[in-house]
Short mmCIF file of C-alpha atoms in Angstrom, two decimals:
data_model
loop_
_atom_site.label_atom_id
_atom_site.label_comp_id
_atom_site.label_asym_id
_atom_site.label_seq_id
_atom_site.Cartn_x
_atom_site.Cartn_y
_atom_site.Cartn_z
CA MET A 1 2.50 4.64 2.04
CA GLN A 2 -0.59 2.62 3.22
CA LYS A 3 -0.46 0.82 6.29
CA ALA A 4 -1.82 -2.68 6.19
CA VAL A 5 -4.65 -2.48 8.50
CA LEU A 6 -7.10 -5.45 9.81
CA MET A 7 -10.56 -3.65 9.41
CA MET A 8 -13.32 -5.55 10.69
CA ASN A 9 -16.15 -3.89 13.16
CA TYR A 10 -15.27 -6.62 15.63
CA LEU A 11 -12.43 -8.69 16.29
CA ASN A 12 -12.88 -11.92 17.75
CA VAL A 13 -10.10 -14.55 17.42
CA THR A 14 -11.87 -17.92 17.74
CA GLN A 15 -8.63 -19.88 16.88
CA LYS A 16 -4.78 -18.82 17.43
CA GLY A 17 -2.14 -19.45 15.22
CA GLY A 18 -0.37 -22.84 15.89
CA GLY A 19 -1.94 -25.29 18.70
CA GLU A 20 -3.23 -28.83 18.31
CA PHE A 21 -6.32 -28.07 16.06
CA SER A 22 -6.45 -27.22 12.34
CA HIS A 23 -3.82 -24.46 12.79
CA ARG A 24 -1.21 -26.59 13.65
CA GLY A 25 2.10 -25.38 11.97
CA ASP A 26 0.01 -22.49 10.63
CA LYS A 27 0.12 -18.88 11.93
CA ALA A 28 -3.41 -18.57 10.39
CA LEU A 29 -6.10 -16.44 12.63
CA ASP A 30 -9.94 -17.65 12.63
CA LEU A 31 -11.87 -14.49 12.99
CA ALA A 32 -15.31 -14.04 13.96
CA GLY A 33 -17.45 -10.97 14.26
CA LYS A 34 -19.75 -9.84 17.03
CA ASP A 35 -22.04 -13.07 17.10
CA GLY A 36 -22.67 -16.07 15.09
CA GLY A 37 -23.85 -14.05 12.27
CA ILE A 38 -21.89 -13.12 9.06
CA ASP A 39 -19.60 -10.01 9.37
CA SER A 40 -17.34 -8.40 6.62
CA LEU A 41 -13.69 -7.81 6.08
CA LYS A 42 -12.33 -4.93 4.45
CA ALA A 43 -9.38 -4.72 2.05
CA PRO A 44 -6.43 -3.89 4.40
CA PHE A 45 -4.47 -2.19 1.59
CA THR A 46 -5.29 -1.50 -2.22
CA GLY A 47 -4.41 -4.75 -4.01
CA ILE A 48 -4.95 -7.34 -6.77
CA ILE A 49 -6.49 -10.63 -6.66
CA LYS A 50 -3.71 -12.84 -7.66
CA LYS A 51 -5.36 -16.36 -7.24
CA ILE A 52 -9.08 -18.03 -6.19
CA TYR A 53 -9.27 -21.53 -5.16
CA PRO A 54 -12.69 -22.98 -4.94
CA ASN A 55 -12.52 -25.55 -1.96
CA GLY A 56 -13.06 -23.21 0.78
CA ASN A 57 -13.48 -20.13 -1.53
CA ALA A 58 -9.71 -19.11 -0.77
CA VAL A 59 -8.53 -15.67 -2.14
CA TRP A 60 -4.95 -14.42 -2.22
CA LEU A 61 -4.94 -10.49 -2.18
CA GLU A 62 -1.37 -9.12 -2.89
CA SER A 63 -0.55 -5.37 -2.26
CA LEU A 64 -0.08 -3.23 -5.59
CA GLU A 65 2.74 -1.30 -3.88
CA LYS A 66 4.95 -1.87 -0.58
CA VAL A 67 3.11 -1.21 2.62
CA LYS A 68 4.07 -0.46 6.18
CA TYR A 69 3.64 -3.40 8.55
CA ALA A 70 2.57 -3.23 12.11
CA ASP A 71 6.21 -4.28 13.26
CA GLY A 72 7.70 -1.13 11.17
CA THR A 73 8.41 -3.53 8.25
CA VAL A 74 8.33 -1.96 4.47
CA ASP A 75 7.52 -4.49 1.79
CA TYR A 76 4.80 -5.91 -0.16
CA MET A 77 2.00 -8.21 1.44
CA THR A 78 0.05 -11.18 0.45
CA VAL A 79 -3.11 -11.95 2.73
CA LEU A 80 -5.08 -15.21 2.07
CA THR A 81 -8.69 -15.40 3.20
CA MET A 82 -10.90 -18.48 3.40
CA HIS A 83 -14.68 -19.89 3.99
CA ASP A 84 -16.77 -16.68 2.69
CA ASN A 85 -19.96 -18.59 1.26
CA ASP A 86 -20.21 -16.51 -2.16
CA ILE A 87 -17.24 -14.70 -3.85
CA SER A 88 -18.88 -14.68 -7.41
CA ASN A 89 -18.25 -11.25 -7.27
CA LEU A 90 -14.70 -11.64 -7.40
CA LYS A 91 -12.21 -12.59 -9.98
CA VAL A 92 -8.27 -12.77 -10.63
CA GLY A 93 -7.01 -9.48 -11.74
CA ASP A 94 -9.67 -7.52 -9.88
CA ILE A 95 -8.07 -4.39 -8.09
CA ILE A 96 -9.44 -3.99 -4.40
CA LYS A 97 -9.26 -0.62 -2.69
CA GLN A 98 -8.01 -0.40 0.67
CA GLY A 99 -11.21 -0.12 3.19
CA GLU A 100 -13.38 -1.72 0.38
CA VAL A 101 -15.64 -4.55 1.66
CA TYR A 102 -14.30 -7.65 -0.22
CA TYR A 103 -14.76 -10.83 2.06
CA ASN A 104 -17.38 -12.08 4.70
CA GLU A 105 -17.36 -14.74 7.27
CA GLY A 106 -18.93 -18.11 6.12
CA THR A 107 -18.60 -21.78 6.35
CA ASN A 108 -17.29 -22.79 2.83
CA GLY A 109 -15.13 -25.53 3.03
CA TYR A 110 -13.77 -27.64 6.31
CA ALA A 111 -15.38 -24.73 8.94
CA THR A 112 -17.22 -24.71 11.86
CA GLY A 113 -19.41 -21.69 12.22
CA ASN A 114 -19.08 -18.42 10.43
CA HIS A 115 -15.56 -17.07 10.50
CA ILE A 116 -12.85 -15.94 8.33
CA HIS A 117 -9.61 -17.68 7.96
CA LEU A 118 -6.97 -15.33 7.61
CA THR A 119 -3.15 -15.32 7.02
CA VAL A 120 -0.36 -13.08 6.02
CA GLY A 121 2.52 -13.76 3.55
CA LYS A 122 5.54 -11.39 3.56
CA GLY A 123 6.33 -10.08 0.06
CA LYS A 124 4.53 -10.92 -3.29
CA PHE A 125 2.50 -13.81 -4.13
CA THR A 126 4.65 -16.75 -5.05
CA GLY A 127 4.28 -20.21 -6.61
CA SER A 128 0.97 -21.65 -6.05
CA GLY A 129 0.56 -19.28 -3.19
CA TRP A 130 0.57 -22.12 -0.29
CA TYR A 131 2.19 -25.12 0.66
CA GLN A 132 1.20 -28.31 2.68
CA ASN A 133 2.95 -28.50 6.00
CA GLU A 134 3.94 -31.72 7.87
CA TYR A 135 0.75 -31.81 9.47
CA GLY A 136 -1.32 -31.84 6.35
CA TYR A 137 -2.54 -28.31 6.89
CA TRP A 138 -2.29 -25.80 3.62
CA CYS A 139 -0.42 -22.52 4.56
CA ILE A 140 0.43 -19.51 2.73
CA ASN A 141 4.07 -19.17 1.23
CA ASN A 142 6.30 -16.92 3.43
CA GLN A 143 3.86 -16.84 6.34
CA ILE A 144 4.39 -14.48 9.24
CA ASP A 145 2.30 -13.66 12.35
CA VAL A 146 -0.93 -11.78 11.49
CA TYR A 147 -0.54 -9.62 14.51
CA LYS A 148 2.97 -8.75 13.67
CA SER A 149 1.72 -7.71 10.17
CA LEU A 150 -1.66 -5.88 10.40
CA PHE A 151 -2.39 -2.73 12.24
CA LEU A 152 -5.71 -2.86 14.17
CA LEU A 153 -8.09 -0.05 13.04
CA ASP A 154 -8.68 1.76 16.70
CA THR A 155 -12.42 1.82 16.10
CA THR A 156 -12.54 -2.00 16.13
CA VAL A 157 -14.31 -3.55 19.08
CA ILE A 158 -12.19 -6.28 20.80
CA ILE A 159 -14.23 -9.01 21.86
CA ASN A 160 -11.14 -11.69 22.16
CA SER A 161 -7.69 -10.38 21.01
CA GLY A 162 -6.33 -13.99 20.99
CA GLY A 163 -4.02 -12.87 23.54
CA TYR A 164 -1.97 -10.76 21.02
CA ASP A 165 -0.50 -7.48 21.45
CA TRP A 166 -2.20 -5.66 18.46
CA ILE A 167 -0.68 -2.21 17.47
CA LYS A 168 -3.86 0.17 16.87
CA THR A 169 -3.67 2.81 14.27
CA SER A 170 -6.06 5.73 13.70
CA THR A 171 -4.83 6.33 9.97
CA LEU A 172 -4.61 4.12 6.74
CA SER A 173 -1.68 5.84 5.77
CA ASP A 174 2.09 6.59 6.82
CA ASP A 175 2.61 10.51 6.36
CA THR A 176 5.70 10.63 8.15
CA GLN A 177 7.44 9.06 5.25
CA ILE A 178 7.57 11.91 2.17
CA PRO A 179 7.87 10.08 -1.10
CA ILE A 180 11.00 11.26 -3.12
CA PRO A 181 10.33 10.59 -6.67
CA VAL A 182 12.70 9.74 -9.36
CA PRO A 183 13.10 12.44 -12.21
CA ASN A 184 10.32 12.41 -14.89
CA THR A 185 8.10 10.78 -12.21
CA TYR A 186 5.39 11.80 -9.89
CA VAL A 187 4.50 10.13 -6.49
CA ILE A 188 0.82 10.51 -5.86
CA VAL A 189 -0.35 11.95 -2.57
CA LYS A 190 -3.63 12.22 -0.80
CA GLY A 191 -5.92 14.49 -2.53
CA ASP A 192 -4.51 14.11 -5.88
CA ASN A 193 -6.10 13.21 -9.26
CA LEU A 194 -5.17 12.88 -12.79
CA THR A 195 -6.74 16.56 -13.70
CA ASN A 196 -4.60 18.22 -11.38
CA ILE A 197 -1.68 16.42 -11.90
CA ALA A 198 -1.95 17.21 -15.75
CA LYS A 199 -2.59 20.71 -15.25
CA ARG A 200 0.46 20.96 -12.82
CA TYR A 201 2.95 19.38 -15.48
CA ASN A 202 1.42 20.89 -18.64
CA THR A 203 0.12 17.78 -20.00
CA THR A 204 -3.32 16.08 -20.40
CA VAL A 205 -5.17 13.24 -18.67
CA GLU A 206 -5.18 11.44 -21.69
CA GLU A 207 -1.40 11.35 -21.97
CA LEU A 208 -0.82 10.13 -18.46
CA VAL A 209 -3.23 7.28 -18.99
CA ARG A 210 -1.02 6.47 -22.06
CA LEU A 211 2.40 6.67 -20.42
CA ASN A 212 1.18 4.63 -17.54
CA ASN A 213 -1.06 2.28 -19.02
CA ILE A 214 -3.94 3.24 -16.69
CA LYS A 215 -6.93 0.99 -17.46
CA ASN A 216 -9.47 3.15 -15.36
CA LYS A 217 -8.45 6.85 -15.02
CA ASN A 218 -10.40 7.43 -11.71
CA LEU A 219 -8.58 4.65 -9.95
CA ILE A 220 -5.03 5.83 -8.71
CA TYR A 221 -3.77 5.56 -5.17
CA VAL A 222 -1.44 6.99 -2.62
CA GLY A 223 2.06 6.02 -3.39
CA GLN A 224 1.64 5.21 -6.89
CA VAL A 225 4.48 6.35 -9.23
CA LEU A 226 3.37 8.18 -12.48
CA LYS A 227 5.71 8.69 -15.38
CA LEU A 228 5.61 12.21 -16.81
CA PRO A 229 5.95 13.34 -20.07
CA ASN A 230 9.73 14.27 -21.37
CA ASN A 231 8.58 17.75 -22.59
CA LEU A 232 9.56 19.43 -19.07
CA ASP A 233 11.54 22.52 -18.53
CA TYR A 234 14.56 22.02 -16.13
CA PHE A 235 16.88 24.38 -14.38
CA LYS A 236 20.32 24.82 -15.66
CA ARG A 237 22.67 22.26 -14.12
CA TYR A 238 24.70 23.50 -10.99
CA THR A 239 28.21 22.71 -10.97
CA GLY A 240 29.30 24.30 -8.00
CA SER A 241 30.31 22.93 -4.41
CA SER A 242 27.63 24.60 -2.21
CA VAL A 243 25.55 22.42 -0.19
CA SER A 244 22.85 24.85 0.18
CA ILE A 245 19.71 24.79 -2.24
CA VAL A 246 19.43 28.60 -1.72
CA ASP A 247 22.62 29.44 -2.66
CA ALA A 248 23.01 27.30 -5.58
CA LEU A 249 19.76 28.72 -7.02
CA LYS A 250 21.09 32.15 -6.37
CA SER A 251 24.41 31.32 -8.16
CA LEU A 252 22.10 30.28 -11.14
CA ASN A 253 20.36 33.72 -11.12
CA GLU A 254 17.21 32.01 -10.09
CA GLN A 255 14.62 32.86 -7.20
CA SER A 256 15.47 31.28 -3.98
CA SER A 257 12.69 32.61 -1.70
CA TYR A 258 10.77 29.83 0.49
CA GLU A 259 7.65 30.33 -1.56
CA TYR A 260 9.16 29.89 -4.82
CA ARG A 261 11.27 26.66 -3.39
CA THR A 262 7.75 25.23 -2.49
CA LYS A 263 6.74 25.44 -6.24
CA ILE A 264 9.82 24.00 -7.19
CA ALA A 265 9.25 21.04 -4.58
CA LEU A 266 5.58 20.64 -5.97
CA ALA A 267 6.63 20.64 -9.60
CA ASN A 268 9.34 17.61 -8.54
CA GLY A 269 6.53 15.61 -6.88
CA ILE A 270 7.12 16.84 -2.98
CA LYS A 271 3.73 18.39 -2.20
CA ASN A 272 4.46 18.95 1.48
CA TYR A 273 7.42 21.04 1.29
CA ALA A 274 8.57 22.14 4.78
CA GLY A 275 12.34 23.04 4.06
CA THR A 276 13.72 19.99 5.60
CA THR A 277 17.31 19.07 5.20
CA THR A 278 16.26 15.74 3.30
CA GLN A 279 13.90 17.46 0.91
CA ASN A 280 16.50 20.12 0.20
CA ASN A 281 19.24 17.93 -0.47
CA HIS A 282 17.00 16.06 -2.73
CA LEU A 283 16.34 19.27 -4.63
CA LEU A 284 19.93 20.14 -4.58
CA LYS A 285 21.12 16.58 -6.07
CA LEU A 286 18.60 16.95 -9.04
CA LEU A 287 19.79 20.62 -9.64
CA LYS A 288 23.31 19.21 -9.99
CA GLU A 289 22.26 16.51 -12.13
CA GLY A 290 20.39 19.01 -14.68
CA LYS A 291 17.13 17.22 -13.56
CA LEU A 292 15.36 19.75 -11.31
CA VAL A 293 11.98 20.73 -13.27
CA LYS A 294 10.86 24.22 -13.19
CA PRO A 295 7.43 24.95 -11.71
#
C-alpha cells in the first residue's frame, strides 16, 4: 500500500490554512520552494487526473487505490494543486506515477509570488471537485488538513513548517500490511511485473492484459489487484476441524513443510510468507473453501 507523501525538495509554507487572508475557511497551504524561483512537486501517490480548471491551472489528482494517510487513515485521496504556469502536458485521464514530477510553482491565476496552492480532500473526487465557502473562496470537497494527510519525505529540507507537526517517512509504501487477495486474484507487490506473474500462474502477459483491461502492460503498481485466469489447479477441499494449515494439508496427503507452504502462499498472492497466524489462517480458510491454488 502506498503512503501519501508530500515530495518537494524544500518545504516552505508561506500561507497556512484558515487565517484572515485568501485561505479564510480553507485548509489549503501555499508551498514555496527554496527561494523565489520555481520548484517542482512530485505526485504523492499513483493517481489519475480527474479534472483541470484553466483559471489558476487547477488540477485534481485522485489516487488509483486506497492510500495510507499520515494520521493512519486508509482511504482514497484527492489532491488539488493550483498556480502552475504551464500544464499543457497534462490532460484529464492521465495516470501519474507516485514520485513523478507533475506540477510546478507558478503565479497563474490570483497568486502573488511563485508557489503551489495545495489542498487535500478525503476520498475520491466528487461532484465538481470543489465548493465556494462562506467567504467566497473555492475549497476542495471533503477537505482535511494537509499535514494530517500527507507524510513528509525525510529528505525534504524544512525552511518553514508552518508550525505544523509533520510526520516524516523514509519509504513510499507501507510494507507492514501484507495484502490478502481474494481467490482468482493477485495483489501486486514490489518487484513484480506482468511477465513473472504470468509465468507463476501458467498464463500469458496478453491474457492478463485482456482480463484486467490494462492499457499499458508496463504500467502496474504496488497494491493493484489483478484478475487471474480460471484455469488454476486447486487443492482438494478440507472438511476437517483442525485450526492448523499444517495438519489440514497432512490430512489431505499433501506436503506441509515450510518450504512448500511458502510456494503455496506465493501461488495465492502472498509473496513475503513468514508463517504468521494471519497468513496461515488465510491459507486454511481458502483450503476449507476449496479455493487454495496449488503452486
